[in-house]
PDB file of C-alpha atoms in Angstrom:
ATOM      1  CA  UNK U   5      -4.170   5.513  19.470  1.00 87.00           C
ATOM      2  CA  UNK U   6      -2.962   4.957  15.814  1.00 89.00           C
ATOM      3  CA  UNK U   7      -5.828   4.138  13.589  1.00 92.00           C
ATOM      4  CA  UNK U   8      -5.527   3.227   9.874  1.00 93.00           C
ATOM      5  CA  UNK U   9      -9.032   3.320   7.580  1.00 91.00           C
ATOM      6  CA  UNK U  10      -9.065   1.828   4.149  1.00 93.00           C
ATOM      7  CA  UNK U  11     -11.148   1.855   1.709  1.00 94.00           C
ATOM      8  CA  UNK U  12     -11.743   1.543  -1.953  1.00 97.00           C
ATOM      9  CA  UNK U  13     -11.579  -2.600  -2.330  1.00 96.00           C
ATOM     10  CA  UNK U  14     -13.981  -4.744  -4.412  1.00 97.00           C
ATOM     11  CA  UNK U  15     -14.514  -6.602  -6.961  1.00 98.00           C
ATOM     12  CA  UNK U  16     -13.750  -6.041 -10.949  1.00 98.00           C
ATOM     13  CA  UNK U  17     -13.204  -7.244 -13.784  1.00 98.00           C
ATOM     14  CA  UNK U  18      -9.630  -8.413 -15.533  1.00 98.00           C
ATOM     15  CA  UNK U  19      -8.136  -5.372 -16.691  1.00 98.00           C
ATOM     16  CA  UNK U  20     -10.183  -2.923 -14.828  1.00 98.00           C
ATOM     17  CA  UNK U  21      -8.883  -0.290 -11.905  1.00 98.00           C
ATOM     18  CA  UNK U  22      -9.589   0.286  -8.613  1.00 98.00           C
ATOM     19  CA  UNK U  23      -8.249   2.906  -5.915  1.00 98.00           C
ATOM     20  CA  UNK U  24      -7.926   2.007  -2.413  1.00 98.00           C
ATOM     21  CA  UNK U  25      -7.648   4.926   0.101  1.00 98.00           C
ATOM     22  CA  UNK U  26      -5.900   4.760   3.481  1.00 97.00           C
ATOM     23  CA  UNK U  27      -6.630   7.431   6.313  1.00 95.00           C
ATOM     24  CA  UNK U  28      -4.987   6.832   9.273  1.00 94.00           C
ATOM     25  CA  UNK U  29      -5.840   8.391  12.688  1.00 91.00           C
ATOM     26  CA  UNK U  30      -3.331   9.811  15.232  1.00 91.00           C
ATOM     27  CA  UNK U  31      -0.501   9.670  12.849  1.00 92.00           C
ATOM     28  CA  UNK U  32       0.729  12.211  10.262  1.00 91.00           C
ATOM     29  CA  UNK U  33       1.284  10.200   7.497  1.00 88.00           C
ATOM     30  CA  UNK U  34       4.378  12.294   6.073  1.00 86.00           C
ATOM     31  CA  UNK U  35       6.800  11.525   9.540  1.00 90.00           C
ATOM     32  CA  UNK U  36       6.212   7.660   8.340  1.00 93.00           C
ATOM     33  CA  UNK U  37       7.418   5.332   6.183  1.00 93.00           C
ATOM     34  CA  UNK U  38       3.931   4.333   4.371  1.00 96.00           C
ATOM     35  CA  UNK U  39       3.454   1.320   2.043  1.00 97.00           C
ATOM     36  CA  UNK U  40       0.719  -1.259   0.535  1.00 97.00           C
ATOM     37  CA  UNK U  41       1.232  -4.915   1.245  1.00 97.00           C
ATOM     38  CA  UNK U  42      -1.586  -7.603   0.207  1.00 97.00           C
ATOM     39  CA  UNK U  43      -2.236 -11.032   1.362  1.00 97.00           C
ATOM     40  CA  UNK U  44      -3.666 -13.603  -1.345  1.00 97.00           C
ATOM     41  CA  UNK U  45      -5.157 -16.276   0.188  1.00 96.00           C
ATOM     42  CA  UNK U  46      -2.836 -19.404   1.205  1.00 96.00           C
ATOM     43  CA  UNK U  47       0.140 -17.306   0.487  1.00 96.00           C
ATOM     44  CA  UNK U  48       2.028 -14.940   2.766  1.00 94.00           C
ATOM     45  CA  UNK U  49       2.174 -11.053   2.717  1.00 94.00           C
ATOM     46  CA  UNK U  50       4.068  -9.409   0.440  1.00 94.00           C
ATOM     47  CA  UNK U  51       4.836  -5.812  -0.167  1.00 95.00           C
ATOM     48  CA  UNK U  52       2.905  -4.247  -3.310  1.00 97.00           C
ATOM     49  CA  UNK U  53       4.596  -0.205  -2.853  1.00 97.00           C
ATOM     50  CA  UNK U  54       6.226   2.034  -0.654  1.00 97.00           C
ATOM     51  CA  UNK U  55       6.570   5.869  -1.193  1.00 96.00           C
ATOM     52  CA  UNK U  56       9.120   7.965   0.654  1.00 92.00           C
ATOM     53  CA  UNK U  57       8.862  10.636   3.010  1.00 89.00           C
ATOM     54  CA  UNK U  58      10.387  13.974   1.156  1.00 82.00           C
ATOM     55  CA  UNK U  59       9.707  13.795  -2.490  1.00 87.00           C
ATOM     56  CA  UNK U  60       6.544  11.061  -2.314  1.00 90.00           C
ATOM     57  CA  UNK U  61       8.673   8.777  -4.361  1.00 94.00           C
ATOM     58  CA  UNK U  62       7.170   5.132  -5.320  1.00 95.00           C
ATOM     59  CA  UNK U  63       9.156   1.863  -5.115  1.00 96.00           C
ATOM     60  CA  UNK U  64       6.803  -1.245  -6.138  1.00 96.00           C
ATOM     61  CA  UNK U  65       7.203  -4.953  -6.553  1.00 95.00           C
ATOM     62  CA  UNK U  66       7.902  -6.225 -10.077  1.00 95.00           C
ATOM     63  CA  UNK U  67       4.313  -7.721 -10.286  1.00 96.00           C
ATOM     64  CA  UNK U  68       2.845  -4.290  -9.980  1.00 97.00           C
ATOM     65  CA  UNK U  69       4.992  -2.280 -12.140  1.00 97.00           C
ATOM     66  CA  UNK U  70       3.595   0.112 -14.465  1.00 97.00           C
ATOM     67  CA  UNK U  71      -0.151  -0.976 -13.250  1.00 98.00           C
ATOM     68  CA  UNK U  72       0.050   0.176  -9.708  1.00 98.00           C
ATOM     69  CA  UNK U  73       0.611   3.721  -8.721  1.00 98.00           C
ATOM     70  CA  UNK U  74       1.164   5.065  -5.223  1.00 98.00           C
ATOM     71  CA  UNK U  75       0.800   8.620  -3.582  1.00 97.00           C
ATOM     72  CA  UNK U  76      -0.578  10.368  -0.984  1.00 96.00           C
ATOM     73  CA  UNK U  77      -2.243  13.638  -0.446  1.00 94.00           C
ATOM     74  CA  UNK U  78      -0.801  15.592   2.659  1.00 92.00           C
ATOM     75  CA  UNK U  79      -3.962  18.027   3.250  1.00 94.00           C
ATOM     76  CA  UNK U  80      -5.895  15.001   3.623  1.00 95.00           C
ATOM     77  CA  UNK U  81      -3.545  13.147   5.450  1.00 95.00           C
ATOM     78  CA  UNK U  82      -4.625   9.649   3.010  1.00 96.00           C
ATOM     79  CA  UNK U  83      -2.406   7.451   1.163  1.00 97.00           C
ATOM     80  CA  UNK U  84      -3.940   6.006  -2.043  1.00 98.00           C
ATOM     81  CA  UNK U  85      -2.971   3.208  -4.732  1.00 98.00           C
ATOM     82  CA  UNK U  86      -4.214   3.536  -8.207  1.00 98.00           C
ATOM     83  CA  UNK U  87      -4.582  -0.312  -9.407  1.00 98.00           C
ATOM     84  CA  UNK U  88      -4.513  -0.570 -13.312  1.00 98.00           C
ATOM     85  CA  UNK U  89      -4.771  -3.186 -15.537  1.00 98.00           C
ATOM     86  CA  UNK U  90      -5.734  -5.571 -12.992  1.00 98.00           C
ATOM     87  CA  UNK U  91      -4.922  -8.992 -13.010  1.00 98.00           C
ATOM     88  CA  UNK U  92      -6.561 -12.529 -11.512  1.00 98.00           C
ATOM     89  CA  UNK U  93      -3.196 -12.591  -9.667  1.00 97.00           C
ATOM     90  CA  UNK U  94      -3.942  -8.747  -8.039  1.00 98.00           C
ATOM     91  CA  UNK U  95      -6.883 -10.752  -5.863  1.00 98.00           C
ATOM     92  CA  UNK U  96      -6.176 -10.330  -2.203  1.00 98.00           C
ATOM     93  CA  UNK U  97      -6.816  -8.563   0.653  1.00 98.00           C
ATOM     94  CA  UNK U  98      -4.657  -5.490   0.357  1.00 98.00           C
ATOM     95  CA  UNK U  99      -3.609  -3.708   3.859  1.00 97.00           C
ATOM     96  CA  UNK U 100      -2.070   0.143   4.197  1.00 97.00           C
ATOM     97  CA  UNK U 101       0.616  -0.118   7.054  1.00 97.00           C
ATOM     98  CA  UNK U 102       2.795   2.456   8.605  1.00 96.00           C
ATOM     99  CA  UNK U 103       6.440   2.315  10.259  1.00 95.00           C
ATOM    100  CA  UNK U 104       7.990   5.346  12.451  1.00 93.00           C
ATOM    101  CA  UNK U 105      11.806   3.765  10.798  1.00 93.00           C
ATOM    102  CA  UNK U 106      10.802   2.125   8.238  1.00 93.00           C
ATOM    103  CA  UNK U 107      12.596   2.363   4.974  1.00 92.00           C
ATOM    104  CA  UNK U 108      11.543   2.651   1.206  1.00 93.00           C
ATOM    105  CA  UNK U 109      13.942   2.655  -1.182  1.00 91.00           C
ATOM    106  CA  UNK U 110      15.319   0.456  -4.314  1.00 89.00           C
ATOM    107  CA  UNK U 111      15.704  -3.101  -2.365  1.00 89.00           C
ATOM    108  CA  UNK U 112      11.738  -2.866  -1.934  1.00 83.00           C
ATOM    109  CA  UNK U 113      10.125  -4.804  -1.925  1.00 80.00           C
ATOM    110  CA  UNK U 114      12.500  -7.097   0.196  1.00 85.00           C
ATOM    111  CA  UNK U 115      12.212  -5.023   3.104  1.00 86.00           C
ATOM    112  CA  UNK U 116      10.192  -6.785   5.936  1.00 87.00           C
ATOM    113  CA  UNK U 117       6.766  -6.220   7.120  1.00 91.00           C
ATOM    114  CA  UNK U 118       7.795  -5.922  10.538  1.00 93.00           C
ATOM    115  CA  UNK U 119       9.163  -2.305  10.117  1.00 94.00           C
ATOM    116  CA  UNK U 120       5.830  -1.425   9.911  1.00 96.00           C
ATOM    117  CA  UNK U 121       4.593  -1.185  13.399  1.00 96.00           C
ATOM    118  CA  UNK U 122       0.905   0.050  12.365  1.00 96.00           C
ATOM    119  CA  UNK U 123      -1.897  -1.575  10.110  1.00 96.00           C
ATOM    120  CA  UNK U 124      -4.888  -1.264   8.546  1.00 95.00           C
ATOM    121  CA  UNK U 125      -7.847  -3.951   8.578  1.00 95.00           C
ATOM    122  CA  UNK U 126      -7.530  -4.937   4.971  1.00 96.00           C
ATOM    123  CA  UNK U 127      -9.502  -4.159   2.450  1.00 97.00           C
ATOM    124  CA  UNK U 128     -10.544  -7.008  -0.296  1.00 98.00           C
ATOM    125  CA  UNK U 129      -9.984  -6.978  -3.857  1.00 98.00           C
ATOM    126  CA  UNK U 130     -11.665  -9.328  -6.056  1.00 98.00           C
ATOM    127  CA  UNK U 131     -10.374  -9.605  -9.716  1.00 98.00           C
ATOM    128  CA  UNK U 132     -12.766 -12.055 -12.110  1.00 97.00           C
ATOM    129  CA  UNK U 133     -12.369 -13.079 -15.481  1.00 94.00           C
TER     130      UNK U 133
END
């Protein structure tokens, strides 16, 4: 059974960092399409990065660009994102998430949650003025 641990959320100040951590369980996390989505409340998932499979390469949403950083570390089988610069808009419960065919590419973040087929809890991240 696929498992996906994250860590790293909290809460910090406007223009701080923060890295979240995701470890998942049962799943080599270099034979899947890996990304960060986050959830701000009343408002509907959205995808923050993606990195692809061969050369680790990150694709993130315009918000994030230039703040946000994402990579992975295949010894340790975790997926991280580096948060920069963080905003009062960054606030929301950010979720790893997994997907056997999903893709990761330059239309991200348009691509649709539901290629992901595996999910983290969600982790929360506060960001206060």
């Amino acid at each position: 059974q696929v498992q996906m641990v994250e860590s790293g959320g909290g809460l910090v100040q406007a223009g701080g960092s923060l890295r979240l951590s995701c470890t998942p369980s049962g799943l080599n996390l270099d034979d899947y399409g890996m990304a960060w989505f986050r959830q701000a409340s009343g408002k509907e998932r959205e995808g923050v990065a993606c990195i692809t499979r061969g050369y680790g390469t990150g694709f993130y949403a315009d918000s994030v660009q230039g703040r946000f950083t994402i990579s992975r570390d295949k010894e340790k089988n975790t997926l991280y994102l580096q948060m920069n610069s963080l905003k009062l808009e960054d606030t929301a419960i950010y979720y790893c998430a997994a997907g056997e065919w999903a893709r990761c590419g330059t239309d991200w973040p348009s691509r649709p949650p539901t290629e992901y087929e595996h999910w983290g809890q969600g982790t929360q991240v506060t960001v206060s003025s």
